[in-house]
Short mmCIF file of C-alpha atoms in Angstrom, two decimals:
data_model
loop_
_atom_site.label_atom_id
_atom_site.label_comp_id
_atom_site.label_asym_id
_atom_site.label_seq_id
_atom_site.Cartn_x
_atom_site.Cartn_y
_atom_site.Cartn_z
CA MET A 1432 0.22 -2.01 -16.49
CA GLN A 1433 1.06 -1.31 -12.93
CA THR A 1434 0.18 2.29 -13.52
CA LEU A 1435 -3.38 1.41 -15.10
CA ALA A 1436 -4.05 -1.17 -12.53
CA PHE A 1437 -3.19 1.54 -9.63
CA ARG A 1438 -5.52 3.92 -11.67
CA PHE A 1439 -8.44 1.54 -11.57
CA SER A 1440 -7.82 0.15 -7.91
CA ALA A 1441 -8.04 3.88 -6.69
CA LEU A 1442 -11.06 4.57 -8.93
CA LEU A 1443 -12.92 1.62 -7.77
CA THR A 1444 -12.58 2.16 -3.72
CA VAL A 1445 -15.72 3.75 -3.60
CA LEU A 1446 -17.77 1.38 -5.55
CA GLY A 1447 -20.10 -0.41 -3.14
CA LEU A 1448 -20.10 2.52 -0.67
CA ALA A 1449 -23.21 4.92 -0.37
CA LEU A 1450 -21.87 8.60 0.56
CA SER A 1451 -24.07 10.54 2.71
CA GLY A 1452 -24.95 13.19 5.31
CA GLN A 1453 -27.62 15.67 6.53
CA ALA A 1454 -30.15 16.64 3.90
CA ASN A 1455 -31.85 19.82 3.47
CA ALA A 1456 -35.48 19.45 4.29
CA ASP A 1457 -36.64 21.75 1.34
CA ASN A 1458 -35.14 19.39 -1.09
CA ALA A 1459 -35.88 16.10 0.49
CA PRO A 1460 -37.96 13.34 -1.44
CA THR A 1461 -41.50 13.08 -0.55
CA GLN A 1462 -41.97 10.50 2.22
CA THR A 1463 -44.43 7.84 0.94
CA SER A 1464 -43.62 4.53 2.64
CA SER A 1465 -45.49 3.40 5.42
CA VAL A 1466 -42.25 1.91 7.15
CA PRO A 1467 -40.47 4.83 9.04
CA GLY A 1468 -36.84 4.07 8.21
CA LEU A 1469 -37.41 3.46 4.35
CA VAL A 1470 -38.54 6.60 2.30
CA TRP A 1471 -39.15 3.87 -0.66
CA THR A 1472 -40.51 0.36 0.30
CA PRO A 1473 -39.58 -1.88 -2.62
CA ASP A 1474 -42.21 -4.39 -3.77
CA ASP A 1475 -41.37 -8.05 -3.72
CA GLY A 1476 -39.39 -8.82 -6.98
CA ASP A 1477 -38.20 -5.37 -7.57
CA VAL A 1478 -34.96 -5.38 -9.37
CA ILE A 1479 -32.67 -2.22 -9.76
CA ARG A 1480 -30.19 -2.64 -12.50
CA PHE A 1481 -27.57 -0.36 -13.71
CA ASP A 1482 -25.20 -0.74 -16.60
CA VAL A 1483 -22.10 0.78 -15.46
CA ARG A 1484 -19.81 2.65 -17.79
CA ARG A 1485 -16.22 4.17 -17.56
CA GLN A 1486 -15.56 6.79 -20.17
CA GLY A 1487 -18.86 5.90 -22.03
CA LYS A 1488 -17.81 2.19 -22.40
CA PRO A 1489 -19.09 -0.79 -20.64
CA PHE A 1490 -17.52 -1.64 -17.43
CA GLY A 1491 -19.99 -3.86 -15.55
CA THR A 1492 -22.96 -4.22 -13.57
CA HIS A 1493 -24.62 -2.88 -10.22
CA GLU A 1494 -27.85 -4.81 -9.12
CA VAL A 1495 -30.14 -4.55 -6.40
CA ARG A 1496 -32.84 -7.40 -6.05
CA PHE A 1497 -35.35 -7.25 -3.27
CA ASP A 1498 -37.54 -9.82 -1.76
CA VAL A 1499 -40.42 -8.92 0.83
CA LEU A 1500 -41.10 -12.01 3.22
CA PRO A 1501 -44.62 -12.93 4.48
CA ASP A 1502 -43.61 -11.31 7.91
CA GLY A 1503 -42.87 -7.89 6.27
CA THR A 1504 -39.02 -8.50 6.28
CA VAL A 1505 -37.30 -6.57 3.29
CA GLU A 1506 -34.45 -8.19 1.92
CA ALA A 1507 -32.22 -6.23 -0.63
CA HIS A 1508 -29.50 -8.44 -2.30
CA THR A 1509 -26.60 -6.40 -4.03
CA ASP A 1510 -24.56 -7.82 -6.70
CA VAL A 1511 -21.88 -5.92 -8.29
CA LYS A 1512 -19.34 -7.11 -11.01
CA LEU A 1513 -16.87 -4.86 -12.72
CA ARG A 1514 -14.18 -5.58 -15.00
CA ALA A 1515 -11.30 -3.35 -16.50
CA GLY A 1516 -8.50 -4.59 -18.94
CA PHE A 1517 -5.94 -3.70 -21.61
CA GLY A 1518 -7.26 -5.51 -24.66
CA PRO A 1519 -7.34 -9.16 -23.58
CA ILE A 1520 -5.44 -8.80 -20.62
CA PRO A 1521 -7.52 -8.57 -17.29
CA LEU A 1522 -6.36 -5.56 -15.11
CA TYR A 1523 -8.90 -5.25 -12.30
CA ARG A 1524 -11.85 -7.27 -11.09
CA TYR A 1525 -14.40 -6.23 -8.65
CA ASP A 1526 -17.12 -8.59 -7.21
CA LEU A 1527 -19.59 -7.60 -4.38
CA LYS A 1528 -22.35 -9.52 -2.92
CA ALA A 1529 -24.26 -8.31 0.02
CA THR A 1530 -27.75 -9.13 1.68
CA GLU A 1531 -29.57 -6.45 3.98
CA ARG A 1532 -32.71 -7.43 5.98
CA TRP A 1533 -34.89 -4.57 7.16
CA GLN A 1534 -37.82 -5.11 9.56
CA ASP A 1535 -39.99 -2.17 10.77
CA GLY A 1536 -37.86 0.22 9.14
CA ARG A 1537 -34.63 -0.85 10.77
CA LEU A 1538 -31.50 -2.73 9.87
CA ILE A 1539 -31.65 -6.21 11.47
CA GLU A 1540 -28.88 -7.95 9.56
CA LEU A 1541 -26.36 -7.47 7.03
CA GLU A 1542 -23.83 -9.83 5.28
CA GLY A 1543 -21.47 -8.80 2.91
CA GLU A 1544 -18.26 -10.20 0.95
CA VAL A 1545 -16.02 -8.35 -1.68
CA TYR A 1546 -13.04 -9.43 -3.97
CA LYS A 1547 -11.49 -6.38 -5.27
CA ASP A 1548 -8.16 -6.60 -7.18
CA GLY A 1549 -6.85 -9.74 -5.48
CA ASN A 1550 -7.88 -8.64 -1.91
CA LYS A 1551 -10.92 -9.86 0.13
CA GLY A 1552 -13.21 -8.28 2.84
CA SER A 1553 -16.19 -9.43 4.44
CA VAL A 1554 -18.80 -8.11 7.18
CA THR A 1555 -21.56 -9.30 9.17
CA ALA A 1556 -23.88 -7.42 11.25
CA GLU A 1557 -26.96 -7.85 13.71
CA ALA A 1558 -29.19 -5.83 15.69
CA GLU A 1559 -29.50 -6.57 19.31
CA ASP A 1560 -30.41 -4.73 22.34
CA GLY A 1561 -30.82 -1.32 20.63
CA ILE A 1562 -27.49 -1.50 18.87
CA ILE A 1563 -25.87 -3.25 15.98
CA GLU A 1564 -23.00 -5.82 16.43
CA VAL A 1565 -20.65 -5.47 13.52
CA ASP A 1566 -18.10 -7.78 12.73
CA GLY A 1567 -15.87 -6.78 9.60
CA THR A 1568 -12.49 -6.94 8.33
CA ALA A 1569 -12.25 -3.13 8.43
CA TYR A 1570 -14.17 -2.59 11.84
CA ARG A 1571 -15.37 -4.72 14.74
CA GLY A 1572 -17.75 -3.08 17.42
CA GLU A 1573 -21.02 -1.73 18.08
CA VAL A 1574 -22.93 1.11 16.11
CA PRO A 1575 -26.31 2.70 16.75
CA ALA A 1576 -29.42 0.86 15.80
CA THR A 1577 -30.29 3.65 13.20
CA THR A 1578 -27.02 2.88 11.23
CA ILE A 1579 -27.87 2.42 7.50
CA PRO A 1580 -25.48 0.42 5.25
CA ALA A 1581 -23.71 2.19 2.44
CA SER A 1582 -25.67 0.49 -0.46
CA HIS A 1583 -26.97 3.42 -2.43
CA TRP A 1584 -30.62 2.39 -2.87
CA ASN A 1585 -31.95 3.64 0.46
CA ILE A 1586 -32.10 7.42 0.28
CA ALA A 1587 -32.78 7.47 4.08
CA GLY A 1588 -28.91 7.08 4.18
CA MET A 1589 -28.94 10.86 3.30
CA GLU A 1590 -29.80 11.34 6.66
CA GLN A 1591 -26.78 9.90 8.40
CA ASN A 1592 -23.26 11.48 8.79
CA THR A 1593 -21.78 8.06 9.02
CA LEU A 1594 -22.62 4.80 6.74
CA LEU A 1595 -21.75 1.19 7.27
CA SER A 1596 -19.66 -0.35 4.45
CA SER A 1597 -21.23 -3.68 2.85
CA GLU A 1598 -17.90 -4.47 1.96
CA ASN A 1599 -15.88 -4.95 5.16
CA GLY A 1600 -17.78 -2.97 7.85
CA GLN A 1601 -15.83 0.38 7.71
CA LEU A 1602 -17.59 3.22 9.12
CA ILE A 1603 -17.68 6.03 6.38
CA ASP A 1604 -17.78 9.60 7.32
CA VAL A 1605 -19.90 11.44 4.90
CA SER A 1606 -21.68 14.74 4.18
CA ILE A 1607 -23.89 15.88 1.52
CA ARG A 1608 -25.20 19.00 -0.17
CA PRO A 1609 -28.37 19.12 -2.04
CA MET A 1610 -28.13 20.63 -5.74
CA GLY A 1611 -32.08 21.21 -6.68
CA ARG A 1612 -33.99 19.44 -9.53
CA GLU A 1613 -33.03 17.72 -12.72
CA THR A 1614 -34.85 16.17 -15.39
CA LEU A 1615 -33.53 12.78 -16.16
CA THR A 1616 -34.22 10.57 -19.56
CA ILE A 1617 -34.38 6.81 -18.54
CA ALA A 1618 -35.76 4.55 -21.26
CA GLY A 1619 -37.39 7.35 -23.25
CA GLU A 1620 -39.06 8.71 -20.27
CA ALA A 1621 -38.65 12.02 -18.55
CA ILE A 1622 -38.40 11.80 -14.88
CA GLU A 1623 -37.86 14.76 -12.43
CA ALA A 1624 -35.02 14.02 -9.96
CA ASN A 1625 -33.51 15.37 -6.94
CA LYS A 1626 -29.96 15.86 -7.23
CA PHE A 1627 -27.10 15.27 -4.34
CA PHE A 1628 -23.53 16.13 -4.30
CA LEU A 1629 -21.82 13.63 -1.80
CA ASP A 1630 -18.46 14.38 -0.17
CA SER A 1631 -16.15 11.84 1.17
CA ASP A 1632 -12.79 10.45 -0.20
CA ILE A 1633 -14.09 10.92 -3.68
CA ASP A 1634 -16.85 13.11 -4.65
CA VAL A 1635 -20.04 11.49 -6.18
CA THR A 1636 -23.34 12.70 -7.24
CA LEU A 1637 -26.63 10.75 -6.91
CA TRP A 1638 -30.09 11.19 -8.30
CA TYR A 1639 -33.24 10.03 -6.59
CA ASP A 1640 -37.03 10.57 -7.90
CA ASP A 1641 -39.48 12.23 -5.45
CA ALA A 1642 -40.77 8.69 -4.20
CA GLY A 1643 -37.06 8.14 -3.02
CA ARG A 1644 -35.97 5.64 -5.68
CA TRP A 1645 -32.38 5.55 -6.84
CA LEU A 1646 -32.24 6.85 -10.32
CA LYS A 1647 -28.41 7.29 -11.24
CA LEU A 1648 -24.96 7.75 -9.81
CA SER A 1649 -21.77 9.48 -11.40
CA PHE A 1650 -18.30 10.39 -10.34
CA SER A 1651 -14.88 11.01 -11.42
CA ALA A 1652 -11.52 9.84 -10.33
CA ARG A 1653 -8.14 10.02 -11.69
CA GLY A 1654 -9.60 11.31 -15.00
CA GLN A 1655 -11.96 8.38 -15.53
CA ALA A 1656 -15.72 9.08 -15.74
CA ILE A 1657 -18.08 6.33 -14.09
CA ASP A 1658 -21.80 6.61 -14.74
CA TYR A 1659 -24.57 4.26 -13.57
CA ILE A 1660 -27.11 4.11 -16.47
CA LEU A 1661 -30.50 2.64 -15.35
CA GLU A 1662 -31.72 0.11 -18.09
CA GLU A 1663 -35.41 0.80 -17.34
CA PRO A 1664 -37.81 2.24 -14.89
CA TYR A 1665 -38.12 -0.69 -12.24
CA TRP A 1666 -41.49 0.52 -10.93
CA ARG A 1667 -43.69 -0.29 -13.76
#
């Protein structure tokens, strides 16, 4: 069981981390938002909900819920729950809760907590005086005001070479390669998507539509295939 637990631990180290870099302009999604730092601006009450599957079997859920406040502040609440076991014996538990607050296209606050296989991490970050002050279990210090959290939903992160972990404040060096267009089927609907290969500790593939909305995520680690399956289009 120690071998299985180690495998799941290594596989899950990238969950909760968005990976990114400099996108090719010819393959970039259409800019539709009036907010300069957000390619897609969610509506109040929007919810992105993925079923997470490991080797095609249920593994957990990844949900991002959005609130838009009267002053225009966008709040993104991420909730990830993953479980792995051997029969009735639990081998791995992963829980992530994080809240981002955006104003005028800039991150103004981040709060995150993670429980990962018995280990805990946390981060708080706040924008002030043209920088973001980060206080996390993996990093404490200043980052540029243009920094974007590694939370997947905001495709603007793909214009970055470093992202901020919403688990523990880690600064994640990343790069990206556009991989053209692909048609995805979501709840029976054919949707044209922009596909990106994201290179970091573990290679990840992400798909977004032309409005910049997150559609899918897939990666493989230690022979285990992980897929994020969108339950239904959340923009209807």
